[in-house]
Amino acid sequence: MKAILFPLLAIVLIGTTMSKNLDDRAPARVTFDDCDCQCDGTTYLDEHDNVQGNCQSADTSGRKWCYISSDINTLEACKDGFEYDSRYNMSKSYAACSSPDPSSDECTFYYD
C-alpha cells in the first residue's frame, strides 16, 4: 500500500507545483500586428440600450469585441476578424481589444 501511495502523492505534488509556475510566464512579445490591430471605436445601442462594440460588451462566447477598420493593414494584423457587419462596412475582432495603444512604449519600436 505504501509503495503505491508515495509515488501517487509525489505525482500530485509535482503537478500542483508545475501548474503554479505556468502563471509566472512572461507575456508574449509585442509584434507589428499587435500594434496595427486596433479597434475602430464604432459602437451602437442594442434593443436594451446596452452599448455594443469598442470592447464595452461581450458576445455569447463571453469575450469582448470591437469593430475593426476594413483597410487591408488592419484586416491582416487582426487575424481573428469575424462577422462582417454591412451596416458599418466593418468586421469584428477580439484581438483588437487586447492590443496595446499604438502610441504606447510597447509600440514605439514600430513607429519610430
PDB file of N, CA and C in Angstrom:
ATOM      1  N   MET A   1       0.828  -1.197   0.000  1.00  0.00           N
ATOM      2  CA  MET A   1       0.000   0.000   0.000  1.00  0.00           C
ATOM      3  C   MET A   1       0.873   1.262   0.000  1.00  0.00           C
ATOM      4  N   LYS A   2       1.922   1.264   0.868  1.00  0.00           N
ATOM      5  CA  LYS A   2       2.813   2.415   0.944  1.00  0.00           C
ATOM      6  C   LYS A   2       3.562   2.609  -0.368  1.00  0.00           C
ATOM      7  N   ALA A   3       3.855   1.511  -1.054  1.00  0.00           N
ATOM      8  CA  ALA A   3       4.586   1.585  -2.316  1.00  0.00           C
ATOM      9  C   ALA A   3       3.755   2.297  -3.387  1.00  0.00           C
ATOM     10  N   ILE A   4       2.471   2.240  -3.337  1.00  0.00           N
ATOM     11  CA  ILE A   4       1.587   2.907  -4.296  1.00  0.00           C
ATOM     12  C   ILE A   4       1.282   4.336  -3.852  1.00  0.00           C
ATOM     13  N   LEU A   5       1.090   4.536  -2.566  1.00  0.00           N
ATOM     14  CA  LEU A   5       0.710   5.847  -2.032  1.00  0.00           C
ATOM     15  C   LEU A   5       1.801   6.894  -2.224  1.00  0.00           C
ATOM     16  N   PHE A   6       3.049   6.551  -1.980  1.00  0.00           N
ATOM     17  CA  PHE A   6       4.141   7.521  -2.097  1.00  0.00           C
ATOM     18  C   PHE A   6       4.302   8.050  -3.538  1.00  0.00           C
ATOM     19  N   PRO A   7       4.387   7.190  -4.555  1.00  0.00           N
ATOM     20  CA  PRO A   7       4.507   7.719  -5.929  1.00  0.00           C
ATOM     21  C   PRO A   7       3.286   8.550  -6.339  1.00  0.00           C
ATOM     22  N   LEU A   8       2.115   8.157  -5.913  1.00  0.00           N
ATOM     23  CA  LEU A   8       0.906   8.904  -6.236  1.00  0.00           C
ATOM     24  C   LEU A   8       0.940  10.291  -5.598  1.00  0.00           C
ATOM     25  N   LEU A   9       1.353  10.370  -4.349  1.00  0.00           N
ATOM     26  CA  LEU A   9       1.478  11.649  -3.653  1.00  0.00           C
ATOM     27  C   LEU A   9       2.538  12.525  -4.330  1.00  0.00           C
ATOM     28  N   ALA A  10       3.633  11.943  -4.756  1.00  0.00           N
ATOM     29  CA  ALA A  10       4.696  12.693  -5.429  1.00  0.00           C
ATOM     30  C   ALA A  10       4.191  13.272  -6.749  1.00  0.00           C
ATOM     31  N   ILE A  11       3.434  12.521  -7.498  1.00  0.00           N
ATOM     32  CA  ILE A  11       2.888  12.996  -8.771  1.00  0.00           C
ATOM     33  C   ILE A  11       1.944  14.171  -8.544  1.00  0.00           C
ATOM     34  N   VAL A  12       1.106  14.093  -7.533  1.00  0.00           N
ATOM     35  CA  VAL A  12       0.171  15.176  -7.223  1.00  0.00           C
ATOM     36  C   VAL A  12       0.929  16.441  -6.831  1.00  0.00           C
ATOM     37  N   LEU A  13       1.942  16.303  -5.990  1.00  0.00           N
ATOM     38  CA  LEU A  13       2.726  17.462  -5.561  1.00  0.00           C
ATOM     39  C   LEU A  13       3.482  18.095  -6.729  1.00  0.00           C
ATOM     40  N   ILE A  14       4.068  17.295  -7.584  1.00  0.00           N
ATOM     41  CA  ILE A  14       4.792  17.821  -8.742  1.00  0.00           C
ATOM     42  C   ILE A  14       3.826  18.528  -9.684  1.00  0.00           C
ATOM     43  N   GLY A  15       2.683  17.937  -9.942  1.00  0.00           N
ATOM     44  CA  GLY A  15       1.689  18.550 -10.823  1.00  0.00           C
ATOM     45  C   GLY A  15       1.187  19.874 -10.286  1.00  0.00           C
ATOM     46  N   THR A  16       0.956  19.942  -8.992  1.00  0.00           N
ATOM     47  CA  THR A  16       0.494  21.185  -8.378  1.00  0.00           C
ATOM     48  C   THR A  16       1.558  22.262  -8.474  1.00  0.00           C
ATOM     49  N   THR A  17       2.795  21.909  -8.218  1.00  0.00           N
ATOM     50  CA  THR A  17       3.900  22.874  -8.286  1.00  0.00           C
ATOM     51  C   THR A  17       4.093  23.381  -9.706  1.00  0.00           C
ATOM     52  N   MET A  18       4.036  22.497 -10.671  1.00  0.00           N
ATOM     53  CA  MET A  18       4.249  22.894 -12.066  1.00  0.00           C
ATOM     54  C   MET A  18       3.125  23.792 -12.568  1.00  0.00           C
ATOM     55  N   SER A  19       1.890  23.531 -12.187  1.00  0.00           N
ATOM     56  CA  SER A  19       0.780  24.350 -12.671  1.00  0.00           C
ATOM     57  C   SER A  19       0.852  25.768 -12.106  1.00  0.00           C
ATOM     58  N   LYS A  20       1.388  25.947 -10.925  1.00  0.00           N
ATOM     59  CA  LYS A  20       1.548  27.286 -10.355  1.00  0.00           C
ATOM     60  C   LYS A  20       2.595  28.081 -11.130  1.00  0.00           C
ATOM     61  N   ASN A  21       3.623  27.422 -11.631  1.00  0.00           N
ATOM     62  CA  ASN A  21       4.678  28.105 -12.362  1.00  0.00           C
ATOM     63  C   ASN A  21       4.212  28.597 -13.729  1.00  0.00           C
ATOM     64  N   LEU A  22       3.183  28.016 -14.292  1.00  0.00           N
ATOM     65  CA  LEU A  22       2.698  28.438 -15.602  1.00  0.00           C
ATOM     66  C   LEU A  22       2.168  29.868 -15.560  1.00  0.00           C
ATOM     67  N   ASP A  23       1.625  30.288 -14.446  1.00  0.00           N
ATOM     68  CA  ASP A  23       1.094  31.644 -14.328  1.00  0.00           C
ATOM     69  C   ASP A  23       2.196  32.697 -14.286  1.00  0.00           C
ATOM     70  N   ASP A  24       3.421  32.280 -14.011  1.00  0.00           N
ATOM     71  CA  ASP A  24       4.530  33.206 -13.859  1.00  0.00           C
ATOM     72  C   ASP A  24       5.281  33.455 -15.168  1.00  0.00           C
ATOM     73  N   ARG A  25       4.764  32.930 -16.279  1.00  0.00           N
ATOM     74  CA  ARG A  25       5.450  33.108 -17.556  1.00  0.00           C
ATOM     75  C   ARG A  25       5.389  34.559 -18.002  1.00  0.00           C
ATOM     76  N   ALA A  26       6.402  34.963 -18.735  1.00  0.00           N
ATOM     77  CA  ALA A  26       6.434  36.323 -19.278  1.00  0.00           C
ATOM     78  C   ALA A  26       5.399  36.439 -20.394  1.00  0.00           C
ATOM     79  N   PRO A  27       4.814  37.615 -20.567  1.00  0.00           N
ATOM     80  CA  PRO A  27       3.855  37.788 -21.656  1.00  0.00           C
ATOM     81  C   PRO A  27       4.570  37.705 -23.004  1.00  0.00           C
ATOM     82  N   ALA A  28       3.806  37.381 -24.025  1.00  0.00           N
ATOM     83  CA  ALA A  28       4.376  37.300 -25.366  1.00  0.00           C
ATOM     84  C   ALA A  28       4.876  38.671 -25.811  1.00  0.00           C
ATOM     85  N   ARG A  29       5.905  38.669 -26.632  1.00  0.00           N
ATOM     86  CA  ARG A  29       6.459  39.918 -27.150  1.00  0.00           C
ATOM     87  C   ARG A  29       5.445  40.617 -28.043  1.00  0.00           C
ATOM     88  N   VAL A  30       5.402  41.929 -27.980  1.00  0.00           N
ATOM     89  CA  VAL A  30       4.513  42.713 -28.830  1.00  0.00           C
ATOM     90  C   VAL A  30       5.055  42.678 -30.254  1.00  0.00           C
ATOM     91  N   THR A  31       4.158  42.459 -31.209  1.00  0.00           N
ATOM     92  CA  THR A  31       4.556  42.389 -32.616  1.00  0.00           C
ATOM     93  C   THR A  31       3.983  43.570 -33.389  1.00  0.00           C
ATOM     94  N   PHE A  32       4.406  43.707 -34.634  1.00  0.00           N
ATOM     95  CA  PHE A  32       3.848  44.743 -35.505  1.00  0.00           C
ATOM     96  C   PHE A  32       2.337  44.574 -35.622  1.00  0.00           C
ATOM     97  N   ASP A  33       1.900  43.324 -35.760  1.00  0.00           N
ATOM     98  CA  ASP A  33       0.463  43.071 -35.886  1.00  0.00           C
ATOM     99  C   ASP A  33      -0.306  43.531 -34.655  1.00  0.00           C
ATOM    100  N   ASP A  34       0.272  43.337 -33.468  1.00  0.00           N
ATOM    101  CA  ASP A  34      -0.397  43.786 -32.247  1.00  0.00           C
ATOM    102  C   ASP A  34      -0.638  45.292 -32.293  1.00  0.00           C
ATOM    103  N   CYS A  35       0.336  46.029 -32.799  1.00  0.00           N
ATOM    104  CA  CYS A  35       0.226  47.488 -32.841  1.00  0.00           C
ATOM    105  C   CYS A  35      -0.696  47.964 -33.960  1.00  0.00           C
ATOM    106  N   ASP A  36      -0.823  47.182 -35.017  1.00  0.00           N
ATOM    107  CA  ASP A  36      -1.696  47.550 -36.139  1.00  0.00           C
ATOM    108  C   ASP A  36      -3.133  47.069 -35.967  1.00  0.00           C
ATOM    109  N   CYS A  37      -3.359  46.129 -35.079  1.00  0.00           N
ATOM    110  CA  CYS A  37      -4.702  45.585 -34.845  1.00  0.00           C
ATOM    111  C   CYS A  37      -5.398  46.460 -33.803  1.00  0.00           C
ATOM    112  N   GLN A  38      -6.124  47.445 -34.285  1.00  0.00           N
ATOM    113  CA  GLN A  38      -6.742  48.429 -33.392  1.00  0.00           C
ATOM    114  C   GLN A  38      -8.250  48.498 -33.614  1.00  0.00           C
ATOM    115  N   CYS A  39      -8.976  48.784 -32.552  1.00  0.00           N
ATOM    116  CA  CYS A  39     -10.420  48.987 -32.635  1.00  0.00           C
ATOM    117  C   CYS A  39     -10.711  50.293 -33.374  1.00  0.00           C
ATOM    118  N   ASP A  40     -11.828  50.299 -34.071  1.00  0.00           N
ATOM    119  CA  ASP A  40     -12.239  51.494 -34.799  1.00  0.00           C
ATOM    120  C   ASP A  40     -12.933  52.492 -33.875  1.00  0.00           C
ATOM    121  N   GLY A  41     -13.586  52.013 -32.832  1.00  0.00           N
ATOM    122  CA  GLY A  41     -14.299  52.892 -31.901  1.00  0.00           C
ATOM    123  C   GLY A  41     -15.788  52.953 -32.143  1.00  0.00           C
ATOM    124  N   THR A  42     -16.256  52.320 -33.202  1.00  0.00           N
ATOM    125  CA  THR A  42     -17.686  52.331 -33.528  1.00  0.00           C
ATOM    126  C   THR A  42     -18.476  51.535 -32.496  1.00  0.00           C
ATOM    127  N   THR A  43     -19.577  52.112 -32.039  1.00  0.00           N
ATOM    128  CA  THR A  43     -20.487  51.436 -31.109  1.00  0.00           C
ATOM    129  C   THR A  43     -21.929  51.663 -31.556  1.00  0.00           C
ATOM    130  N   TYR A  44     -22.825  50.917 -30.972  1.00  0.00           N
ATOM    131  CA  TYR A  44     -24.255  51.146 -31.171  1.00  0.00           C
ATOM    132  C   TYR A  44     -24.998  50.699 -29.921  1.00  0.00           C
ATOM    133  N   LEU A  45     -26.216  51.156 -29.757  1.00  0.00           N
ATOM    134  CA  LEU A  45     -27.069  50.735 -28.644  1.00  0.00           C
ATOM    135  C   LEU A  45     -27.969  49.607 -29.128  1.00  0.00           C
ATOM    136  N   ASP A  46     -27.981  48.506 -28.399  1.00  0.00           N
ATOM    137  CA  ASP A  46     -28.862  47.403 -28.778  1.00  0.00           C
ATOM    138  C   ASP A  46     -30.289  47.679 -28.305  1.00  0.00           C
ATOM    139  N   GLU A  47     -31.166  46.716 -28.499  1.00  0.00           N
ATOM    140  CA  GLU A  47     -32.589  46.899 -28.170  1.00  0.00           C
ATOM    141  C   GLU A  47     -32.839  47.113 -26.685  1.00  0.00           C
ATOM    142  N   HIS A  48     -31.851  46.814 -25.834  1.00  0.00           N
ATOM    143  CA  HIS A  48     -31.975  47.018 -24.391  1.00  0.00           C
ATOM    144  C   HIS A  48     -31.186  48.241 -23.929  1.00  0.00           C
ATOM    145  N   ASP A  49     -30.773  49.084 -24.864  1.00  0.00           N
ATOM    146  CA  ASP A  49     -29.967  50.283 -24.607  1.00  0.00           C
ATOM    147  C   ASP A  49     -28.601  49.977 -23.996  1.00  0.00           C
ATOM    148  N   ASN A  50     -28.050  48.800 -24.304  1.00  0.00           N
ATOM    149  CA  ASN A  50     -26.695  48.451 -23.889  1.00  0.00           C
ATOM    150  C   ASN A  50     -25.734  48.821 -25.011  1.00  0.00           C
ATOM    151  N   VAL A  51     -24.608  49.417 -24.653  1.00  0.00           N
ATOM    152  CA  VAL A  51     -23.596  49.762 -25.654  1.00  0.00           C
ATOM    153  C   VAL A  51     -22.952  48.481 -26.158  1.00  0.00           C
ATOM    154  N   GLN A  52     -22.907  48.334 -27.467  1.00  0.00           N
ATOM    155  CA  GLN A  52     -22.270  47.186 -28.107  1.00  0.00           C
ATOM    156  C   GLN A  52     -21.072  47.680 -28.906  1.00  0.00           C
ATOM    157  N   GLY A  53     -19.956  46.979 -28.815  1.00  0.00           N
ATOM    158  CA  GLY A  53     -18.752  47.333 -29.553  1.00  0.00           C
ATOM    159  C   GLY A  53     -17.741  48.066 -28.701  1.00  0.00           C
ATOM    160  N   ASN A  54     -16.585  48.319 -29.293  1.00  0.00           N
ATOM    161  CA  ASN A  54     -15.474  49.035 -28.668  1.00  0.00           C
ATOM    162  C   ASN A  54     -15.076  48.428 -27.312  1.00  0.00           C
ATOM    163  N   CYS A  55     -15.139  47.114 -27.225  1.00  0.00           N
ATOM    164  CA  CYS A  55     -14.719  46.340 -26.042  1.00  0.00           C
ATOM    165  C   CYS A  55     -15.550  46.666 -24.802  1.00  0.00           C
ATOM    166  N   GLN A  56     -16.730  47.194 -24.982  1.00  0.00           N
ATOM    167  CA  GLN A  56     -17.595  47.554 -23.856  1.00  0.00           C
ATOM    168  C   GLN A  56     -18.622  46.479 -23.540  1.00  0.00           C
ATOM    169  N   SER A  57     -18.691  45.452 -24.381  1.00  0.00           N
ATOM    170  CA  SER A  57     -19.663  44.392 -24.164  1.00  0.00           C
ATOM    171  C   SER A  57     -19.082  43.075 -24.666  1.00  0.00           C
ATOM    172  N   ALA A  58     -19.667  41.991 -24.206  1.00  0.00           N
ATOM    173  CA  ALA A  58     -19.226  40.657 -24.625  1.00  0.00           C
ATOM    174  C   ALA A  58     -20.322  40.001 -25.453  1.00  0.00           C
ATOM    175  N   ASP A  59     -19.916  39.129 -26.355  1.00  0.00           N
ATOM    176  CA  ASP A  59     -20.898  38.390 -27.149  1.00  0.00           C
ATOM    177  C   ASP A  59     -21.286  37.110 -26.417  1.00  0.00           C
ATOM    178  N   THR A  60     -21.965  36.204 -27.102  1.00  0.00           N
ATOM    179  CA  THR A  60     -22.446  34.982 -26.459  1.00  0.00           C
ATOM    180  C   THR A  60     -21.308  34.063 -26.009  1.00  0.00           C
ATOM    181  N   SER A  61     -20.089  34.273 -26.533  1.00  0.00           N
ATOM    182  CA  SER A  61     -18.938  33.472 -26.099  1.00  0.00           C
ATOM    183  C   SER A  61     -18.350  34.007 -24.791  1.00  0.00           C
ATOM    184  N   GLY A  62     -18.792  35.209 -24.381  1.00  0.00           N
ATOM    185  CA  GLY A  62     -18.274  35.827 -23.170  1.00  0.00           C
ATOM    186  C   GLY A  62     -17.049  36.697 -23.410  1.00  0.00           C
ATOM    187  N   ARG A  63     -16.637  36.828 -24.670  1.00  0.00           N
ATOM    188  CA  ARG A  63     -15.452  37.616 -24.995  1.00  0.00           C
ATOM    189  C   ARG A  63     -15.846  39.004 -25.483  1.00  0.00           C
ATOM    190  N   LYS A  64     -15.064  40.013 -25.082  1.00  0.00           N
ATOM    191  CA  LYS A  64     -15.308  41.378 -25.535  1.00  0.00           C
ATOM    192  C   LYS A  64     -14.801  41.521 -26.970  1.00  0.00           C
ATOM    193  N   TRP A  65     -15.460  42.374 -27.732  1.00  0.00           N
ATOM    194  CA  TRP A  65     -15.123  42.546 -29.142  1.00  0.00           C
ATOM    195  C   TRP A  65     -15.245  44.017 -29.524  1.00  0.00           C
ATOM    196  N   CYS A  66     -14.728  44.348 -30.708  1.00  0.00           N
ATOM    197  CA  CYS A  66     -14.880  45.685 -31.257  1.00  0.00           C
ATOM    198  C   CYS A  66     -14.890  45.592 -32.772  1.00  0.00           C
ATOM    199  N   TYR A  67     -15.351  46.668 -33.403  1.00  0.00           N
ATOM    200  CA  TYR A  67     -15.280  46.744 -34.855  1.00  0.00           C
ATOM    201  C   TYR A  67     -13.870  47.149 -35.253  1.00  0.00           C
ATOM    202  N   ILE A  68     -13.421  46.613 -36.375  1.00  0.00           N
ATOM    203  CA  ILE A  68     -12.117  46.981 -36.921  1.00  0.00           C
ATOM    204  C   ILE A  68     -12.299  47.535 -38.328  1.00  0.00           C
ATOM    205  N   SER A  69     -11.445  48.445 -38.687  1.00  0.00           N
ATOM    206  CA  SER A  69     -11.478  49.069 -40.000  1.00  0.00           C
ATOM    207  C   SER A  69     -11.344  48.010 -41.089  1.00  0.00           C
ATOM    208  N   SER A  70     -11.907  48.271 -42.240  1.00  0.00           N
ATOM    209  CA  SER A  70     -11.843  47.304 -43.331  1.00  0.00           C
ATOM    210  C   SER A  70     -10.630  47.507 -44.235  1.00  0.00           C
ATOM    211  N   ASP A  71      -9.678  48.370 -43.812  1.00  0.00           N
ATOM    212  CA  ASP A  71      -8.479  48.534 -44.631  1.00  0.00           C
ATOM    213  C   ASP A  71      -7.609  47.289 -44.525  1.00  0.00           C
ATOM    214  N   ILE A  72      -6.827  47.032 -45.552  1.00  0.00           N
ATOM    215  CA  ILE A  72      -6.057  45.793 -45.658  1.00  0.00           C
ATOM    216  C   ILE A  72      -5.049  45.616 -44.525  1.00  0.00           C
ATOM    217  N   ASN A  73      -4.408  46.692 -44.064  1.00  0.00           N
ATOM    218  CA  ASN A  73      -3.423  46.586 -42.977  1.00  0.00           C
ATOM    219  C   ASN A  73      -4.069  46.090 -41.690  1.00  0.00           C
ATOM    220  N   THR A  74      -5.217  46.643 -41.361  1.00  0.00           N
ATOM    221  CA  THR A  74      -5.909  46.225 -40.135  1.00  0.00           C
ATOM    222  C   THR A  74      -6.418  44.795 -40.261  1.00  0.00           C
ATOM    223  N   LEU A  75      -7.001  44.460 -41.400  1.00  0.00           N
ATOM    224  CA  LEU A  75      -7.522  43.105 -41.581  1.00  0.00           C
ATOM    225  C   LEU A  75      -6.416  42.057 -41.515  1.00  0.00           C
ATOM    226  N   GLU A  76      -5.245  42.372 -42.048  1.00  0.00           N
ATOM    227  CA  GLU A  76      -4.130  41.426 -41.975  1.00  0.00           C
ATOM    228  C   GLU A  76      -3.556  41.345 -40.569  1.00  0.00           C
ATOM    229  N   ALA A  77      -3.536  42.456 -39.846  1.00  0.00           N
ATOM    230  CA  ALA A  77      -2.998  42.471 -38.479  1.00  0.00           C
ATOM    231  C   ALA A  77      -3.925  41.754 -37.508  1.00  0.00           C
ATOM    232  N   CYS A  78      -5.226  41.964 -37.651  1.00  0.00           N
ATOM    233  CA  CYS A  78      -6.222  41.312 -36.784  1.00  0.00           C
ATOM    234  C   CYS A  78      -6.622  39.994 -37.437  1.00  0.00           C
ATOM    235  N   LYS A  79      -5.885  38.977 -37.149  1.00  0.00           N
ATOM    236  CA  LYS A  79      -6.094  37.694 -37.816  1.00  0.00           C
ATOM    237  C   LYS A  79      -7.384  36.996 -37.395  1.00  0.00           C
ATOM    238  N   ASP A  80      -8.070  37.559 -36.419  1.00  0.00           N
ATOM    239  CA  ASP A  80      -9.290  36.910 -35.935  1.00  0.00           C
ATOM    240  C   ASP A  80     -10.560  37.613 -36.399  1.00  0.00           C
ATOM    241  N   GLY A  81     -10.480  38.454 -37.415  1.00  0.00           N
ATOM    242  CA  GLY A  81     -11.665  39.172 -37.885  1.00  0.00           C
ATOM    243  C   GLY A  81     -12.818  38.218 -38.162  1.00  0.00           C
ATOM    244  N   PHE A  82     -14.005  38.591 -37.717  1.00  0.00           N
ATOM    245  CA  PHE A  82     -15.180  37.736 -37.909  1.00  0.00           C
ATOM    246  C   PHE A  82     -16.437  38.583 -38.063  1.00  0.00           C
ATOM    247  N   GLU A  83     -17.498  37.976 -38.486  1.00  0.00           N
ATOM    248  CA  GLU A  83     -18.849  38.547 -38.552  1.00  0.00           C
ATOM    249  C   GLU A  83     -18.884  39.949 -39.170  1.00  0.00           C
ATOM    250  N   TYR A  84     -18.686  39.987 -40.467  1.00  0.00           N
ATOM    251  CA  TYR A  84     -18.740  41.253 -41.202  1.00  0.00           C
ATOM    252  C   TYR A  84     -20.116  41.898 -41.008  1.00  0.00           C
ATOM    253  N   ASP A  85     -20.135  43.188 -40.692  1.00  0.00           N
ATOM    254  CA  ASP A  85     -21.377  43.934 -40.485  1.00  0.00           C
ATOM    255  C   ASP A  85     -21.520  44.960 -41.611  1.00  0.00           C
ATOM    256  N   SER A  86     -22.458  44.731 -42.495  1.00  0.00           N
ATOM    257  CA  SER A  86     -22.623  45.589 -43.671  1.00  0.00           C
ATOM    258  C   SER A  86     -23.150  46.982 -43.306  1.00  0.00           C
ATOM    259  N   ARG A  87     -23.751  47.140 -42.126  1.00  0.00           N
ATOM    260  CA  ARG A  87     -24.216  48.471 -41.713  1.00  0.00           C
ATOM    261  C   ARG A  87     -23.059  49.449 -41.579  1.00  0.00           C
ATOM    262  N   TYR A  88     -21.927  48.931 -41.121  1.00  0.00           N
ATOM    263  CA  TYR A  88     -20.764  49.788 -40.860  1.00  0.00           C
ATOM    264  C   TYR A  88     -19.594  49.495 -41.803  1.00  0.00           C
ATOM    265  N   ASN A  89     -19.750  48.491 -42.659  1.00  0.00           N
ATOM    266  CA  ASN A  89     -18.690  48.061 -43.561  1.00  0.00           C
ATOM    267  C   ASN A  89     -17.440  47.671 -42.768  1.00  0.00           C
ATOM    268  N   MET A  90     -17.654  46.930 -41.667  1.00  0.00           N
ATOM    269  CA  MET A  90     -16.555  46.523 -40.790  1.00  0.00           C
ATOM    270  C   MET A  90     -16.769  45.101 -40.290  1.00  0.00           C
ATOM    271  N   SER A  91     -15.658  44.476 -39.910  1.00  0.00           N
ATOM    272  CA  SER A  91     -15.693  43.179 -39.239  1.00  0.00           C
ATOM    273  C   SER A  91     -15.476  43.413 -37.755  1.00  0.00           C
ATOM    274  N   LYS A  92     -15.620  42.346 -36.985  1.00  0.00           N
ATOM    275  CA  LYS A  92     -15.381  42.404 -35.542  1.00  0.00           C
ATOM    276  C   LYS A  92     -14.093  41.680 -35.216  1.00  0.00           C
ATOM    277  N   SER A  93     -13.506  41.995 -34.062  1.00  0.00           N
ATOM    278  CA  SER A  93     -12.278  41.344 -33.612  1.00  0.00           C
ATOM    279  C   SER A  93     -12.268  41.263 -32.095  1.00  0.00           C
ATOM    280  N   TYR A  94     -11.762  40.147 -31.591  1.00  0.00           N
ATOM    281  CA  TYR A  94     -11.490  40.027 -30.158  1.00  0.00           C
ATOM    282  C   TYR A  94     -10.079  40.541 -29.860  1.00  0.00           C
ATOM    283  N   ALA A  95      -9.147  40.207 -30.745  1.00  0.00           N
ATOM    284  CA  ALA A  95      -7.733  40.540 -30.526  1.00  0.00           C
ATOM    285  C   ALA A  95      -7.510  42.036 -30.375  1.00  0.00           C
ATOM    286  N   ALA A  96      -8.258  42.834 -31.126  1.00  0.00           N
ATOM    287  CA  ALA A  96      -8.065  44.286 -31.061  1.00  0.00           C
ATOM    288  C   ALA A  96      -8.360  44.832 -29.669  1.00  0.00           C
ATOM    289  N   CYS A  97      -9.185  44.152 -28.908  1.00  0.00           N
ATOM    290  CA  CYS A  97      -9.499  44.603 -27.542  1.00  0.00           C
ATOM    291  C   CYS A  97      -8.325  44.434 -26.588  1.00  0.00           C
ATOM    292  N   SER A  98      -7.371  43.606 -26.940  1.00  0.00           N
ATOM    293  CA  SER A  98      -6.228  43.404 -26.046  1.00  0.00           C
ATOM    294  C   SER A  98      -4.924  43.914 -26.644  1.00  0.00           C
ATOM    295  N   SER A  99      -5.004  44.617 -27.748  1.00  0.00           N
ATOM    296  CA  SER A  99      -3.768  45.125 -28.357  1.00  0.00           C
ATOM    297  C   SER A  99      -3.351  46.428 -27.677  1.00  0.00           C
ATOM    298  N   PRO A 100      -2.042  46.682 -27.639  1.00  0.00           N
ATOM    299  CA  PRO A 100      -1.569  47.905 -26.985  1.00  0.00           C
ATOM    300  C   PRO A 100      -1.894  49.145 -27.803  1.00  0.00           C
ATOM    301  N   ASP A 101      -1.969  50.267 -27.133  1.00  0.00           N
ATOM    302  CA  ASP A 101      -2.186  51.548 -27.808  1.00  0.00           C
ATOM    303  C   ASP A 101      -1.008  51.797 -28.746  1.00  0.00           C
ATOM    304  N   PRO A 102      -1.267  52.205 -29.991  1.00  0.00           N
ATOM    305  CA  PRO A 102      -0.155  52.404 -30.925  1.00  0.00           C
ATOM    306  C   PRO A 102       0.831  53.493 -30.491  1.00  0.00           C
ATOM    307  N   SER A 103       0.421  54.386 -29.612  1.00  0.00           N
ATOM    308  CA  SER A 103       1.344  55.417 -29.136  1.00  0.00           C
ATOM    309  C   SER A 103       2.028  55.028 -27.821  1.00  0.00           C
ATOM    310  N   SER A 104       1.805  53.804 -27.364  1.00  0.00           N
ATOM    311  CA  SER A 104       2.414  53.343 -26.115  1.00  0.00           C
ATOM    312  C   SER A 104       3.885  53.002 -26.326  1.00  0.00           C
ATOM    313  N   ASP A 105       4.607  52.868 -25.227  1.00  0.00           N
ATOM    314  CA  ASP A 105       6.020  52.487 -25.286  1.00  0.00           C
ATOM    315  C   ASP A 105       6.207  51.123 -25.937  1.00  0.00           C
ATOM    316  N   GLU A 106       5.204  50.247 -25.792  1.00  0.00           N
ATOM    317  CA  GLU A 106       5.300  48.916 -26.374  1.00  0.00           C
ATOM    318  C   GLU A 106       5.383  48.950 -27.902  1.00  0.00           C
ATOM    319  N   CYS A 107       4.781  49.970 -28.506  1.00  0.00           N
ATOM    320  CA  CYS A 107       4.728  50.050 -29.972  1.00  0.00           C
ATOM    321  C   CYS A 107       5.725  51.040 -30.552  1.00  0.00           C
ATOM    322  N   THR A 108       6.518  51.677 -29.727  1.00  0.00           N
ATOM    323  CA  THR A 108       7.429  52.687 -30.262  1.00  0.00           C
ATOM    324  C   THR A 108       8.460  52.089 -31.213  1.00  0.00           C
ATOM    325  N   PHE A 109       8.790  50.799 -31.048  1.00  0.00           N
ATOM    326  CA  PHE A 109       9.756  50.173 -31.946  1.00  0.00           C
ATOM    327  C   PHE A 109       9.259  50.204 -33.389  1.00  0.00           C
ATOM    328  N   TYR A 110       7.962  50.182 -33.549  1.00  0.00           N
ATOM    329  CA  TYR A 110       7.362  50.123 -34.876  1.00  0.00           C
ATOM    330  C   TYR A 110       7.209  51.502 -35.507  1.00  0.00           C
ATOM    331  N   TYR A 111       6.834  52.466 -34.708  1.00  0.00           N
ATOM    332  CA  TYR A 111       6.514  53.777 -35.244  1.00  0.00           C
ATOM    333  C   TYR A 111       7.689  54.745 -35.227  1.00  0.00           C
ATOM    334  N   ASP A 112       8.794  54.365 -34.584  1.00  0.00           N
ATOM    335  CA  ASP A 112       9.982  55.241 -34.559  1.00  0.00           C
ATOM    336  C   ASP A 112      10.796  55.112 -35.826  1.00  0.00           C
TER     337      ASP A 112
END
